[in-house]
Short mmCIF file of C-alpha atoms in Angstrom, two decimals:
data_model
loop_
_atom_site.label_atom_id
_atom_site.label_comp_id
_atom_site.label_asym_id
_atom_site.label_seq_id
_atom_site.Cartn_x
_atom_site.Cartn_y
_atom_site.Cartn_z
CA UNK A 1 263.47 196.45 189.29
CA UNK A 2 265.55 193.98 187.21
CA UNK A 3 262.47 192.30 185.75
CA UNK A 4 260.96 195.68 184.83
CA UNK A 5 264.14 196.78 183.04
CA UNK A 6 264.32 193.53 181.05
CA UNK A 7 260.61 193.76 180.21
CA UNK A 8 260.99 197.32 178.94
CA UNK A 9 263.97 196.28 176.82
CA UNK A 10 261.93 193.43 175.29
CA UNK A 11 259.03 195.81 174.62
CA UNK A 12 261.36 198.16 172.75
CA UNK A 13 262.66 195.25 170.66
CA UNK A 14 259.10 194.16 169.94
CA UNK A 15 258.16 197.65 168.73
CA UNK A 16 261.13 197.63 166.35
CA UNK A 17 259.91 194.50 164.54
CA UNK A 18 257.93 194.80 161.28
CA UNK A 19 254.31 193.70 161.53
CA UNK A 20 254.99 190.50 159.58
CA UNK A 21 258.48 190.00 160.98
CA UNK A 22 257.63 186.83 162.86
CA UNK A 23 255.37 185.04 160.43
CA UNK A 24 256.31 182.23 158.06
CA UNK A 25 258.96 183.52 155.67
CA UNK A 26 258.20 183.55 151.95
CA UNK A 27 259.52 180.56 150.04
CA UNK A 28 260.64 178.77 153.19
CA UNK A 29 259.22 176.09 155.47
CA UNK A 30 261.05 177.64 158.39
CA UNK A 31 259.06 179.49 161.01
CA UNK A 32 260.78 182.28 162.93
CA UNK A 33 259.82 182.65 166.56
CA UNK A 34 260.16 185.78 168.66
CA UNK A 35 261.50 183.64 171.52
CA UNK A 36 264.28 181.06 171.20
CA UNK A 37 265.19 178.95 174.24
CA UNK A 38 268.34 176.85 174.49
CA UNK A 39 268.37 174.08 177.10
CA UNK A 40 270.87 171.55 175.70
CA UNK A 41 274.24 172.05 177.35
CA UNK A 42 273.35 175.58 178.45
CA UNK A 43 270.35 177.67 179.33
CA UNK A 44 269.97 180.77 177.20
CA UNK A 45 267.04 182.82 175.93
CA UNK A 46 266.84 185.09 172.91
CA UNK A 47 263.96 187.49 172.38
CA UNK A 48 263.68 189.07 168.93
CA UNK A 49 267.21 187.80 168.22
CA UNK A 50 268.66 189.55 171.27
CA UNK A 51 269.99 187.62 174.29
CA UNK A 52 267.99 188.04 177.45
CA UNK A 53 269.95 188.90 180.58
CA UNK A 54 269.63 185.88 182.89
CA UNK A 55 271.91 186.85 185.75
CA UNK A 56 269.63 189.09 187.80
CA UNK A 57 268.65 187.32 191.00
CA UNK A 58 265.04 188.54 190.82
CA UNK A 59 264.59 186.78 187.49
CA UNK A 60 265.67 183.37 188.71
CA UNK A 61 262.36 182.11 190.08
CA UNK A 62 260.34 183.04 186.97
CA UNK A 63 263.04 181.41 184.82
CA UNK A 64 262.93 178.32 187.06
CA UNK A 65 259.22 178.10 186.24
CA UNK A 66 260.06 178.31 182.53
CA UNK A 67 262.67 175.54 182.89
CA UNK A 68 260.27 173.30 184.84
CA UNK A 69 257.50 173.91 182.30
CA UNK A 70 259.78 172.76 179.45
CA UNK A 71 261.13 169.82 181.46
CA UNK A 72 257.61 168.59 182.23
CA UNK A 73 256.44 168.71 178.63
CA UNK A 74 255.66 172.35 177.95
CA UNK A 75 252.03 171.71 177.05
CA UNK A 76 249.08 171.71 179.44
CA UNK A 77 251.26 171.06 182.49
CA UNK A 78 249.12 171.23 185.61
CA UNK A 79 249.95 174.05 188.01
CA UNK A 80 250.01 171.57 190.88
CA UNK A 81 252.75 169.54 189.18
CA UNK A 82 254.82 172.67 188.61
CA UNK A 83 254.27 173.74 192.21
CA UNK A 84 255.43 170.35 193.46
CA UNK A 85 258.59 170.70 191.38
CA UNK A 86 259.46 174.23 192.49
CA UNK A 87 257.93 174.48 195.97
CA UNK A 88 257.95 170.90 197.30
CA UNK A 89 257.68 172.04 200.93
CA UNK A 90 254.71 174.34 200.31
CA UNK A 91 251.12 173.12 200.26
CA UNK A 92 247.63 174.32 199.44
CA UNK A 93 246.91 178.00 199.03
CA UNK A 94 250.53 178.98 199.65
CA UNK A 95 251.74 176.81 196.76
CA UNK A 96 248.99 178.12 194.48
CA UNK A 97 249.85 181.70 195.39
CA UNK A 98 253.56 181.09 194.76
CA UNK A 99 252.74 179.67 191.33
CA UNK A 100 250.38 182.54 190.42
CA UNK A 101 252.85 185.22 191.49
CA UNK A 102 255.77 183.57 189.68
CA UNK A 103 253.76 183.09 186.48
CA UNK A 104 252.73 186.75 186.62
CA UNK A 105 256.40 187.75 186.91
CA UNK A 106 257.35 185.41 184.06
CA UNK A 107 254.70 186.95 181.80
CA UNK A 108 255.88 190.44 182.72
CA UNK A 109 259.47 189.46 182.01
CA UNK A 110 258.70 188.43 178.41
CA UNK A 111 255.73 190.74 177.83
CA UNK A 112 254.61 188.78 174.75
CA UNK A 113 250.87 188.18 174.46
CA UNK A 114 249.80 184.51 174.57
CA UNK A 115 253.35 183.24 175.10
CA UNK A 116 252.19 181.50 178.27
CA UNK A 117 248.64 180.13 178.14
CA UNK A 118 246.90 179.08 181.36
CA UNK A 119 243.61 177.19 181.01
CA UNK A 120 241.97 175.17 183.78
CA UNK A 121 245.16 175.51 185.85
CA UNK A 122 247.19 173.93 183.03
CA UNK A 123 250.09 175.93 181.64
CA UNK A 124 251.38 175.82 178.05
CA UNK A 125 254.39 177.46 176.43
CA UNK A 126 253.05 178.55 173.04
CA UNK A 127 255.13 176.72 170.42
CA UNK A 128 253.96 179.18 167.76
CA UNK A 129 255.86 181.91 169.60
CA UNK A 130 258.68 179.99 171.29
CA UNK A 131 261.28 177.73 169.69
CA UNK A 132 262.92 175.30 172.13
CA UNK A 133 266.03 173.38 171.11
CA UNK A 134 264.96 170.27 173.04
CA UNK A 135 261.65 170.19 171.16
CA UNK A 136 263.38 170.73 167.82
CA UNK A 137 265.83 167.95 168.66
CA UNK A 138 263.08 165.49 169.55
CA UNK A 139 261.09 166.24 166.39
CA UNK A 140 264.20 165.85 164.26
CA UNK A 141 265.36 162.61 165.86
CA UNK A 142 261.89 161.10 165.39
CA UNK A 143 261.96 162.15 161.72
CA UNK A 144 265.46 160.68 161.33
CA UNK A 145 264.36 157.35 162.77
CA UNK A 146 261.65 157.12 160.13
CA UNK A 147 264.18 157.94 157.39
CA UNK A 148 266.63 155.30 158.59
CA UNK A 149 264.10 152.60 157.68
CA UNK A 150 264.18 153.83 154.07
CA UNK A 151 267.94 154.03 153.58
CA UNK A 152 269.12 152.55 150.30
CA UNK A 153 267.83 155.35 148.12
CA UNK A 154 270.70 157.89 147.70
CA UNK A 155 268.27 160.77 148.17
CA UNK A 156 267.14 159.32 151.51
CA UNK A 157 270.77 158.83 152.51
CA UNK A 158 271.46 162.52 151.92
CA UNK A 159 268.42 163.47 154.01
CA UNK A 160 269.62 161.24 156.85
CA UNK A 161 273.05 162.86 156.65
CA UNK A 162 271.55 166.36 156.85
CA UNK A 163 269.27 165.40 159.74
CA UNK A 164 272.14 163.76 161.60
CA UNK A 165 274.37 166.81 161.23
CA UNK A 166 271.58 169.04 162.50
CA UNK A 167 271.08 166.73 165.48
CA UNK A 168 274.75 166.95 166.37
CA UNK A 169 274.58 170.74 166.11
CA UNK A 170 271.48 170.90 168.30
CA UNK A 171 272.74 168.57 171.02
CA UNK A 172 275.33 170.76 172.71
CA UNK A 173 275.11 168.84 175.97
CA UNK A 174 272.68 167.32 178.44
CA UNK A 175 269.28 168.95 178.97
CA UNK A 176 269.63 171.65 181.65
CA UNK A 177 272.87 170.05 182.79
CA UNK A 178 273.41 172.70 185.47
CA UNK A 179 270.06 171.71 186.99
CA UNK A 180 271.05 168.06 187.46
CA UNK A 181 270.21 168.22 191.17
CA UNK A 182 266.55 168.91 190.34
CA UNK A 183 264.66 165.64 189.94
CA UNK A 184 262.14 167.21 187.55
CA UNK A 185 264.82 167.56 184.87
CA UNK A 186 265.77 163.87 184.88
CA UNK A 187 263.06 162.30 182.69
CA UNK A 188 263.53 164.58 179.69
CA UNK A 189 267.32 164.62 180.09
CA UNK A 190 267.50 160.83 179.99
CA UNK A 191 264.99 160.54 177.15
CA UNK A 192 266.91 162.93 174.92
CA UNK A 193 270.24 161.32 175.77
CA UNK A 194 268.85 157.86 175.03
CA UNK A 195 267.37 159.00 171.71
CA UNK A 196 270.66 160.56 170.63
CA UNK A 197 272.64 157.43 171.51
CA UNK A 198 270.20 155.20 169.66
CA UNK A 199 270.38 157.48 166.64
CA UNK A 200 274.19 157.56 166.73
CA UNK A 201 274.25 153.77 166.73
CA UNK A 202 271.56 153.29 164.07
CA UNK A 203 272.98 155.97 161.79
CA UNK A 204 276.48 154.58 162.24
CA UNK A 205 275.29 151.15 161.13
CA UNK A 206 273.61 152.82 158.16
CA UNK A 207 276.90 154.44 157.14
CA UNK A 208 278.74 151.17 157.62
CA UNK A 209 276.38 149.45 155.20
CA UNK A 210 276.90 152.34 152.78
CA UNK A 211 280.68 151.96 153.06
CA UNK A 212 281.07 155.40 154.64
CA UNK A 213 283.29 154.30 157.51
CA UNK A 214 284.61 157.77 158.35
CA UNK A 215 281.12 159.11 158.96
CA UNK A 216 280.28 156.01 161.02
CA UNK A 217 283.40 156.60 163.13
CA UNK A 218 282.39 160.21 163.73
CA UNK A 219 278.96 159.13 164.92
CA UNK A 220 280.28 156.45 167.27
CA UNK A 221 282.81 158.85 168.75
CA UNK A 222 280.12 161.50 169.26
CA UNK A 223 277.95 158.90 170.96
CA UNK A 224 280.78 158.05 173.34
CA UNK A 225 281.20 161.74 174.17
CA UNK A 226 277.58 161.72 175.29
CA UNK A 227 277.84 158.45 177.20
CA UNK A 228 281.30 156.87 177.62
CA UNK A 229 279.73 153.82 179.31
CA UNK A 230 277.90 152.43 176.26
CA UNK A 231 279.86 149.27 175.42
CA UNK A 232 278.05 148.69 172.10
CA UNK A 233 279.47 151.96 170.77
CA UNK A 234 283.00 150.84 171.61
CA UNK A 235 282.33 147.61 169.73
CA UNK A 236 281.12 149.44 166.62
CA UNK A 237 284.03 151.88 166.80
CA UNK A 238 286.54 149.00 167.01
CA UNK A 239 284.89 147.37 163.97
CA UNK A 240 285.01 150.65 162.03
CA UNK A 241 288.67 151.25 162.86
CA UNK A 242 289.50 147.67 161.90
CA UNK A 243 287.67 148.07 158.58
CA UNK A 244 289.73 151.17 157.76
CA UNK A 245 293.04 149.56 158.73
CA UNK A 246 293.50 151.67 161.87
CA UNK A 247 294.52 148.83 164.13
CA UNK A 248 296.30 150.98 166.73
CA UNK A 249 293.22 153.15 167.23
CA UNK A 250 291.04 150.05 167.51
CA UNK A 251 293.33 148.69 170.24
CA UNK A 252 293.31 152.02 172.10
CA UNK A 253 289.51 152.02 171.90
CA UNK A 254 289.37 148.57 173.48
CA UNK A 255 291.67 149.58 176.34
CA UNK A 256 289.65 152.74 176.96
CA UNK A 257 286.49 150.62 177.14
CA UNK A 258 288.16 148.16 179.52
CA UNK A 259 289.42 150.88 181.86
CA UNK A 260 286.12 152.77 181.97
CA UNK A 261 284.05 149.64 182.67
CA UNK A 262 286.48 148.60 185.41
CA UNK A 263 286.48 152.06 186.98
CA UNK A 264 282.72 152.68 186.85
CA UNK A 265 281.24 149.19 187.25
CA UNK A 266 284.13 146.97 188.37
CA UNK A 267 283.41 144.63 185.47
CA UNK A 268 285.36 143.34 182.48
CA UNK A 269 284.31 143.89 178.85
CA UNK A 270 281.78 141.43 177.45
CA UNK A 271 282.79 138.33 175.55
CA UNK A 272 281.84 140.00 172.27
CA UNK A 273 284.17 142.93 172.99
CA UNK A 274 286.99 140.57 173.97
CA UNK A 275 286.55 138.61 170.74
CA UNK A 276 286.80 141.84 168.75
CA UNK A 277 290.02 142.68 170.57
CA UNK A 278 291.52 139.26 169.88
CA UNK A 279 290.58 139.60 166.20
CA UNK A 280 292.89 142.62 166.02
CA UNK A 281 295.86 140.37 166.74
CA UNK A 282 295.20 138.10 163.77
#
């Protein structure tokens, strides 16, 4: 019953849209999508700009299939791989039937033609119809990495700044962080986290070289929010605080690093970090 009600609500929203309402907008490179899926820090779905109700118990298995599809790449993911993720204790015909039934329910829930494409038992979430924050993040971070190699031109610097701000806005938390117990979420979660940390570090160095220490500090601090165990970020943050005359904050950063490494790994800071700390006393 819950799935039918949500499907009817989506159908009404679809009928209210103008014929060209979801095509490329005039004078803009932006493409609007009827479906928007948020997976970074939270799981939320919007259909035609309206939030989809996600609390109904009968919707959970179809939505689990959607989550697994995104986590496993979103494009031409074999049904067997999805079945192994969602029904690990079910084999053969039973697993295939569970997949087919759940996909049918997922299609009914959204009721958008060609949103889910199944060919040769490989399932794709149509990126022309669905925007996914994790996909947008990955495209943007790859673009930013290319730009970072060209920094020096003021125009490029401004582009990097805009990309970096958009990345920070997109990354609201770990990929499907409430699904951490599901092994199938781990690969994408770690890849996105690693890419963000690398970008925070590379962009911070870029801002250092440009003399924009405050922006570098913001990036290093954001990186440490994502992963408080990355010692290199503490080192860069200490250097940035030292460069701006904020000795007390640099010292506090060192002690935070020391305490976290001792608590999590039972190790002391590296020699490089210790040397940075001693330089603060000079």
